[in-house]
Amino acid sequence: MPNPDLSPTAYLATLADKQLLLVKGPDASKFLQGQVTCDVKELTAPVTRIGAQCNPKGRILLSFRALQMDSETIALRIPASMLESAQKTLGKYIVFSKAKLHQGTDAFALFGLFGESAAAVASTFFTQLPTEQDGWVEHRGSYLIQLAADRFECWIALAERDHFLDAVTKQTQSMDAQAWQLLDIASGIADVYPESYELFTPQELNYQLINGINFRKGCYTGQEIVARLHYRGKLKRHMYRFEYTADKIPAPGTAVVNSLSGQQAGAVVMAARNQSGKIELLASLLDEQLDQASVADATEKLSPRNLPYAIPTADDAPIQ
């Protein structure tokens, strides 16, 4: 697998492990506002938001990136493996709204574009570029979302798929979805998968640090627990990035233990193998266990790696 750090070129990954779930109807925004952690009203600007749907105990049922395509359509980009679950957990409540759920498989193909010249490559298909991180632009029914200066999600309308690939393929090298997963891990942006369903609270995945929770938006399922953790409790568990050597990539939900006592300290959120052959992962664990953490049954202790945002200490004031 080519190393994207060694060349100023651009890379294109087919994101077959991700899918769009469309919430469509006059009540699409109102419905989601009462179900998820992010403020759906913010989507009326050309921005996307990370968010989660929680159960009444504040545990995540579904993680997503949301984009409002028009006044009656909000797209949720989710792990493809969570589609059936998402339709059940959202569908249980949407029956009371003037909105319906639609799979986006028959309408969009998803790609990840990254590298030093990614913006220049994107501009060969899209007539303009987003102006800020998490912003987006639309061109002929396709969407370009800026995750960083050199990293974009491309939600391409199927009718434009061939045109898009004709425009970008000759200027990019093909990469697999694992390379994109590594970039998510380096960004400290995590998803929930079937193995970690109802395992984490939003704060345990650092959603409060990436605009994934709005504490002023009002009620949603699980909001009371999420708010109580924020305002009344001192958070003692956060998500961290690590690296270690192992033969097998750990699945989401795999236990993380104290390497000395063997006592469970947390769980793996997501993991992938990097270009050097080591495993990089995000793990949510007790802050006090950070220096002694290891994946269950692994012989090597986890080595912490940097995230692009700071993890607050227990004494820091809560984010308003």
CSV table of C-alpha atoms in Angstrom, one decimal:
chain,number,residue,atom,x,y,z
A,1,MET,CA,0.0,0.0,0.0
A,2,PRO,CA,1.5,3.4,-1.0
A,3,ASN,CA,2.5,5.7,1.8
A,4,PRO,CA,0.5,9.0,1.5
A,5,ASP,CA,3.1,10.8,3.4
A,6,LEU,CA,5.8,10.3,0.8
A,7,SER,CA,4.3,12.1,-2.2
A,8,PRO,CA,2.4,15.4,-2.9
A,9,THR,CA,-0.1,13.5,-5.0
A,10,ALA,CA,-3.7,12.7,-4.2
A,11,TYR,CA,-5.4,9.5,-3.2
A,12,LEU,CA,-8.9,8.2,-3.8
A,13,ALA,CA,-10.6,5.6,-1.6
A,14,THR,CA,-13.9,3.9,-2.3
A,15,LEU,CA,-15.8,4.0,0.9
A,16,ALA,CA,-17.9,0.8,0.4
A,17,ASP,CA,-18.0,0.4,4.2
A,18,LYS,CA,-20.1,3.6,4.5
A,19,GLN,CA,-23.6,4.5,3.4
A,20,LEU,CA,-26.1,7.3,3.4
A,21,LEU,CA,-29.4,7.1,5.2
A,22,LEU,CA,-31.8,9.8,4.0
A,23,VAL,CA,-34.4,11.3,6.3
A,24,LYS,CA,-37.0,12.9,4.0
A,25,GLY,CA,-40.2,14.9,4.6
A,26,PRO,CA,-41.5,18.2,6.0
A,27,ASP,CA,-40.6,17.0,9.5
A,28,ALA,CA,-37.1,15.7,8.8
A,29,SER,CA,-35.3,18.4,10.7
A,30,LYS,CA,-37.8,18.5,13.6
A,31,PHE,CA,-37.7,14.7,13.9
A,32,LEU,CA,-33.9,14.5,14.1
A,33,GLN,CA,-33.7,17.5,16.5
A,34,GLY,CA,-35.5,15.4,19.1
A,35,GLN,CA,-33.4,12.3,18.5
A,36,VAL,CA,-29.7,13.2,18.2
A,37,THR,CA,-26.9,15.0,20.1
A,38,CYS,CA,-25.9,17.6,17.6
A,39,ASP,CA,-28.0,20.7,16.8
A,40,VAL,CA,-29.8,19.9,13.5
A,41,LYS,CA,-30.7,23.6,13.1
A,42,GLU,CA,-27.0,24.4,12.4
A,43,LEU,CA,-27.3,22.3,9.2
A,44,THR,CA,-29.2,25.1,7.5
A,45,ALA,CA,-25.8,26.7,6.9
A,46,PRO,CA,-23.5,24.8,4.5
A,47,VAL,CA,-21.9,22.7,7.3
A,48,THR,CA,-22.0,19.1,8.4
A,49,ARG,CA,-22.1,17.8,11.9
A,50,ILE,CA,-20.9,14.7,13.7
A,51,GLY,CA,-23.6,13.4,16.0
A,52,ALA,CA,-25.2,10.4,17.7
A,53,GLN,CA,-28.5,8.8,18.5
A,54,CYS,CA,-28.6,7.5,22.1
A,55,ASN,CA,-30.8,5.2,24.1
A,56,PRO,CA,-32.5,6.5,27.3
A,57,LYS,CA,-29.4,5.7,29.3
A,58,GLY,CA,-27.2,7.9,27.1
A,59,ARG,CA,-25.5,5.1,25.3
A,60,ILE,CA,-24.8,5.5,21.5
A,61,LEU,CA,-27.1,3.5,19.2
A,62,LEU,CA,-25.9,5.2,16.0
A,63,SER,CA,-23.1,7.6,15.0
A,64,PHE,CA,-23.2,9.7,11.8
A,65,ARG,CA,-22.1,12.8,9.9
A,66,ALA,CA,-25.2,14.8,8.9
A,67,LEU,CA,-25.7,17.1,5.9
A,68,GLN,CA,-28.9,18.9,5.0
A,69,MET,CA,-29.4,18.5,1.3
A,70,ASP,CA,-32.6,20.6,1.1
A,71,SER,CA,-35.4,21.8,3.3
A,72,GLU,CA,-36.9,18.3,3.5
A,73,THR,CA,-33.9,16.0,3.2
A,74,ILE,CA,-31.1,15.4,5.7
A,75,ALA,CA,-28.5,12.7,4.9
A,76,LEU,CA,-26.8,10.7,7.6
A,77,ARG,CA,-23.5,9.1,6.6
A,78,ILE,CA,-23.2,6.0,8.7
A,79,PRO,CA,-21.2,2.7,8.8
A,80,ALA,CA,-22.8,0.4,6.2
A,81,SER,CA,-22.9,-2.3,8.9
A,82,MET,CA,-25.2,-0.1,11.0
A,83,LEU,CA,-27.9,0.4,8.3
A,84,GLU,CA,-30.4,-2.2,9.5
A,85,SER,CA,-30.0,-1.1,13.1
A,86,ALA,CA,-30.4,2.6,12.2
A,87,GLN,CA,-33.6,1.9,10.3
A,88,LYS,CA,-35.0,0.1,13.4
A,89,THR,CA,-33.9,2.7,16.1
A,90,LEU,CA,-34.9,5.8,14.1
A,91,GLY,CA,-37.9,4.1,12.5
A,92,LYS,CA,-39.4,3.4,15.9
A,93,TYR,CA,-39.9,7.1,16.4
A,94,ILE,CA,-40.3,8.5,12.9
A,95,VAL,CA,-43.7,6.9,12.5
A,96,PHE,CA,-45.1,9.9,14.5
A,97,SER,CA,-43.5,12.4,12.0
A,98,LYS,CA,-44.1,13.6,8.5
A,99,ALA,CA,-40.8,12.0,7.4
A,100,LYS,CA,-39.5,8.7,6.1
A,101,LEU,CA,-36.2,6.9,6.0
A,102,HIS,CA,-34.7,6.0,2.6
A,103,GLN,CA,-31.5,4.1,1.8
A,104,GLY,CA,-29.0,6.1,-0.2
A,105,THR,CA,-27.4,3.1,-1.8
A,106,ASP,CA,-29.3,3.5,-5.1
A,107,ALA,CA,-28.6,7.3,-5.2
A,108,PHE,CA,-25.0,7.9,-4.1
A,109,ALA,CA,-21.5,6.4,-4.3
A,110,LEU,CA,-19.1,7.5,-1.5
A,111,PHE,CA,-15.4,8.3,-1.9
A,112,GLY,CA,-12.6,9.7,0.2
A,113,LEU,CA,-10.1,12.1,-1.4
A,114,PHE,CA,-7.0,13.1,0.4
A,115,GLY,CA,-3.4,14.2,-0.1
A,116,GLU,CA,-1.5,17.4,-0.7
A,117,SER,CA,-3.1,18.0,-4.1
A,118,ALA,CA,-6.6,16.7,-3.1
A,119,ALA,CA,-8.2,20.2,-3.3
A,120,ALA,CA,-6.9,20.8,-6.8
A,121,VAL,CA,-8.1,17.4,-7.9
A,122,ALA,CA,-11.6,18.0,-6.3
A,123,SER,CA,-11.8,21.3,-8.2
A,124,THR,CA,-11.7,19.4,-11.6
A,125,PHE,CA,-15.2,18.1,-10.9
A,126,PHE,CA,-16.7,20.5,-8.4
A,127,THR,CA,-17.0,24.1,-9.6
A,128,GLN,CA,-16.0,25.4,-6.1
A,129,LEU,CA,-14.5,24.2,-2.9
A,130,PRO,CA,-15.9,24.5,0.7
A,131,THR,CA,-14.6,27.5,2.6
A,132,GLU,CA,-14.2,25.8,6.1
A,133,GLN,CA,-13.7,22.6,7.8
A,134,ASP,CA,-16.9,20.5,7.9
A,135,GLY,CA,-18.3,22.8,5.2
A,136,TRP,CA,-19.7,21.5,1.9
A,137,VAL,CA,-20.5,22.4,-1.6
A,138,GLU,CA,-22.9,20.8,-4.1
A,139,HIS,CA,-22.5,20.3,-7.8
A,140,ARG,CA,-25.1,18.5,-10.0
A,141,GLY,CA,-26.5,16.6,-7.1
A,142,SER,CA,-23.1,15.6,-5.7
A,143,TYR,CA,-21.6,16.8,-2.4
A,144,LEU,CA,-18.0,17.6,-1.4
A,145,ILE,CA,-17.3,17.9,2.3
A,146,GLN,CA,-14.1,19.3,3.7
A,147,LEU,CA,-12.7,17.4,6.6
A,148,ALA,CA,-9.3,19.1,6.6
A,149,ALA,CA,-7.3,21.3,4.1
A,150,ASP,CA,-6.2,18.1,2.3
A,151,ARG,CA,-9.0,15.7,3.0
A,152,PHE,CA,-12.6,15.5,1.6
A,153,GLU,CA,-15.6,13.2,1.6
A,154,CYS,CA,-17.3,12.9,-1.8
A,155,TRP,CA,-20.9,11.9,-2.0
A,156,ILE,CA,-21.4,11.4,-5.7
A,157,ALA,CA,-24.8,11.1,-7.3
A,158,LEU,CA,-24.8,7.8,-9.2
A,159,ALA,CA,-25.8,9.6,-12.4
A,160,GLU,CA,-22.5,11.5,-12.1
A,161,ARG,CA,-20.3,8.7,-10.9
A,162,ASP,CA,-18.6,8.0,-14.2
A,163,HIS,CA,-18.1,11.8,-14.8
A,164,PHE,CA,-16.5,12.1,-11.4
A,165,LEU,CA,-14.2,9.1,-11.9
A,166,ASP,CA,-13.2,10.3,-15.3
A,167,ALA,CA,-12.2,13.7,-13.8
A,168,VAL,CA,-10.2,12.4,-10.8
A,169,THR,CA,-8.9,8.9,-11.5
A,170,LYS,CA,-6.0,9.9,-13.7
A,171,GLN,CA,-4.9,12.4,-11.0
A,172,THR,CA,-5.1,10.1,-8.0
A,173,GLN,CA,-3.7,6.8,-6.7
A,174,SER,CA,-6.2,4.2,-5.5
A,175,MET,CA,-6.2,3.5,-1.8
A,176,ASP,CA,-8.3,1.1,0.3
A,177,ALA,CA,-10.8,1.9,2.9
A,178,GLN,CA,-8.3,1.0,5.7
A,179,ALA,CA,-6.2,4.0,4.6
A,180,TRP,CA,-9.2,6.2,5.1
A,181,GLN,CA,-9.9,4.6,8.5
A,182,LEU,CA,-6.4,5.5,9.6
A,183,LEU,CA,-7.1,9.1,8.8
A,184,ASP,CA,-10.2,9.0,10.9
A,185,ILE,CA,-8.2,7.5,13.7
A,186,ALA,CA,-5.6,10.2,13.4
A,187,SER,CA,-8.3,12.8,13.4
A,188,GLY,CA,-9.9,11.4,16.6
A,189,ILE,CA,-13.3,10.9,14.9
A,190,ALA,CA,-14.9,7.7,15.9
A,191,ASP,CA,-17.9,5.6,14.7
A,192,VAL,CA,-20.0,3.0,16.5
A,193,TYR,CA,-20.3,-0.4,15.0
A,194,PRO,CA,-22.5,-3.4,15.7
A,195,GLU,CA,-19.8,-4.7,18.1
A,196,SER,CA,-19.9,-1.5,20.1
A,197,TYR,CA,-23.6,-0.8,20.0
A,198,GLU,CA,-24.8,0.8,23.3
A,199,LEU,CA,-21.3,0.5,24.7
A,200,PHE,CA,-20.2,4.2,24.8
A,201,THR,CA,-21.6,7.5,25.8
A,202,PRO,CA,-21.0,10.4,23.4
A,203,GLN,CA,-18.4,11.9,25.8
A,204,GLU,CA,-16.5,8.6,26.0
A,205,LEU,CA,-15.9,9.1,22.2
A,206,ASN,CA,-14.9,12.8,22.7
A,207,TYR,CA,-18.0,14.0,20.8
A,208,GLN,CA,-18.1,17.1,23.0
A,209,LEU,CA,-14.7,18.1,21.5
A,210,ILE,CA,-15.7,17.8,17.8
A,211,ASN,CA,-19.0,19.6,17.7
A,212,GLY,CA,-20.9,16.3,18.1
A,213,ILE,CA,-22.9,17.4,21.1
A,214,ASN,CA,-24.8,20.7,21.6
A,215,PHE,CA,-25.6,21.2,25.3
A,216,ARG,CA,-28.1,24.1,24.7
A,217,LYS,CA,-30.3,22.5,21.9
A,218,GLY,CA,-33.0,21.1,24.2
A,219,CYS,CA,-34.4,17.6,24.7
A,220,TYR,CA,-33.5,14.4,22.8
A,221,THR,CA,-33.5,10.8,23.8
A,222,GLY,CA,-30.7,10.3,26.4
A,223,GLN,CA,-30.2,14.0,26.8
A,224,GLU,CA,-30.7,14.0,30.6
A,225,ILE,CA,-27.9,11.5,31.1
A,226,VAL,CA,-25.5,13.2,28.6
A,227,ALA,CA,-26.1,16.6,30.2
A,228,ARG,CA,-25.7,15.3,33.7
A,229,LEU,CA,-22.3,13.8,32.8
A,230,HIS,CA,-21.3,17.2,31.4
A,231,TYR,CA,-22.5,19.6,34.1
A,232,ARG,CA,-22.6,17.5,37.3
A,233,GLY,CA,-19.9,14.9,36.9
A,234,LYS,CA,-16.2,15.0,36.3
A,235,LEU,CA,-15.5,13.0,33.2
A,236,LYS,CA,-13.0,10.3,34.0
A,237,ARG,CA,-13.0,8.5,30.7
A,238,HIS,CA,-12.0,9.8,27.3
A,239,MET,CA,-11.0,8.4,23.9
A,240,TYR,CA,-7.3,8.2,23.1
A,241,ARG,CA,-5.2,7.3,20.1
A,242,PHE,CA,-2.6,4.5,20.4
A,243,GLU,CA,-0.2,2.3,18.4
A,244,TYR,CA,1.1,-1.2,19.1
A,245,THR,CA,2.3,-4.4,17.3
A,246,ALA,CA,0.1,-7.4,16.9
A,247,ASP,CA,-0.9,-10.0,14.3
A,248,LYS,CA,-4.6,-9.4,14.5
A,249,ILE,CA,-6.5,-6.1,14.3
A,250,PRO,CA,-8.8,-5.9,17.3
A,251,ALA,CA,-12.5,-5.6,16.7
A,252,PRO,CA,-14.6,-2.7,18.1
A,253,GLY,CA,-15.5,-3.4,21.7
A,254,THR,CA,-12.5,-5.5,22.4
A,255,ALA,CA,-11.5,-5.0,26.1
A,256,VAL,CA,-8.6,-2.7,27.0
A,257,VAL,CA,-7.0,-3.7,30.3
A,258,ASN,CA,-4.4,-2.5,32.8
A,259,SER,CA,-1.2,-4.3,31.7
A,260,LEU,CA,-0.2,-4.9,35.3
A,261,SER,CA,-3.4,-5.9,37.0
A,262,GLY,CA,-5.4,-7.3,34.1
A,263,GLN,CA,-8.4,-5.2,35.2
A,264,GLN,CA,-10.5,-3.9,32.4
A,265,ALA,CA,-9.9,-0.2,31.8
A,266,GLY,CA,-11.9,0.5,28.6
A,267,ALA,CA,-12.6,-0.8,25.1
A,268,VAL,CA,-11.3,-0.5,21.6
A,269,VAL,CA,-13.4,1.9,19.4
A,270,MET,CA,-11.9,1.3,16.0
A,271,ALA,CA,-8.5,0.1,14.6
A,272,ALA,CA,-6.5,-0.3,11.4
A,273,ARG,CA,-3.0,-1.4,10.3
A,274,ASN,CA,-0.7,1.5,9.3
A,275,GLN,CA,2.0,1.6,6.6
A,276,SER,CA,4.7,0.4,9.1
A,277,GLY,CA,2.7,-2.7,9.9
A,278,LYS,CA,1.7,-1.6,13.3
A,279,ILE,CA,-1.9,-1.2,14.5
A,280,GLU,CA,-3.3,2.2,15.2
A,281,LEU,CA,-6.5,2.5,17.3
A,282,LEU,CA,-8.8,4.7,19.2
A,283,ALA,CA,-9.7,3.3,22.6
A,284,SER,CA,-12.0,4.8,25.2
A,285,LEU,CA,-10.7,4.2,28.7
A,286,LEU,CA,-10.3,5.6,32.2
A,287,ASP,CA,-7.8,8.5,32.1
A,288,GLU,CA,-5.9,7.1,35.1
A,289,GLN,CA,-5.1,4.0,33.1
A,290,LEU,CA,-3.6,5.8,30.1
A,291,ASP,CA,0.0,4.8,30.9
A,292,GLN,CA,-0.6,1.1,31.6
A,293,ALA,CA,-3.2,0.2,28.9
A,294,SER,CA,-3.0,-2.8,26.7
A,295,VAL,CA,-5.5,-4.6,24.4
A,296,ALA,CA,-6.7,-7.8,26.1
A,297,ASP,CA,-4.5,-10.8,25.2
A,298,ALA,CA,-1.8,-8.5,23.7
A,299,THR,CA,1.8,-8.8,24.9
A,300,GLU,CA,2.7,-5.2,24.1
A,301,LYS,CA,1.6,-2.1,26.1
A,302,LEU,CA,-0.2,0.5,24.0
A,303,SER,CA,1.9,3.6,23.0
A,304,PRO,CA,0.0,6.8,23.1
A,305,ARG,CA,-0.1,9.0,19.9
A,306,ASN,CA,-1.2,12.5,19.4
A,307,LEU,CA,-4.7,13.7,18.6
A,308,PRO,CA,-5.5,17.0,16.9
A,309,TYR,CA,-7.4,18.3,19.9
A,310,ALA,CA,-6.6,18.4,23.6
A,311,ILE,CA,-8.2,16.0,26.1
A,312,PRO,CA,-9.5,18.0,29.1
A,313,THR,CA,-8.5,17.1,32.6
A,314,ALA,CA,-11.0,16.5,35.3
A,315,ASP,CA,-10.4,20.0,36.7
A,316,ASP,CA,-11.2,21.8,33.4
A,317,ALA,CA,-14.5,23.7,33.2
A,318,PRO,CA,-17.1,22.0,31.1
A,319,ILE,CA,-17.7,23.1,27.5
A,320,GLN,CA,-20.7,25.3,27.3
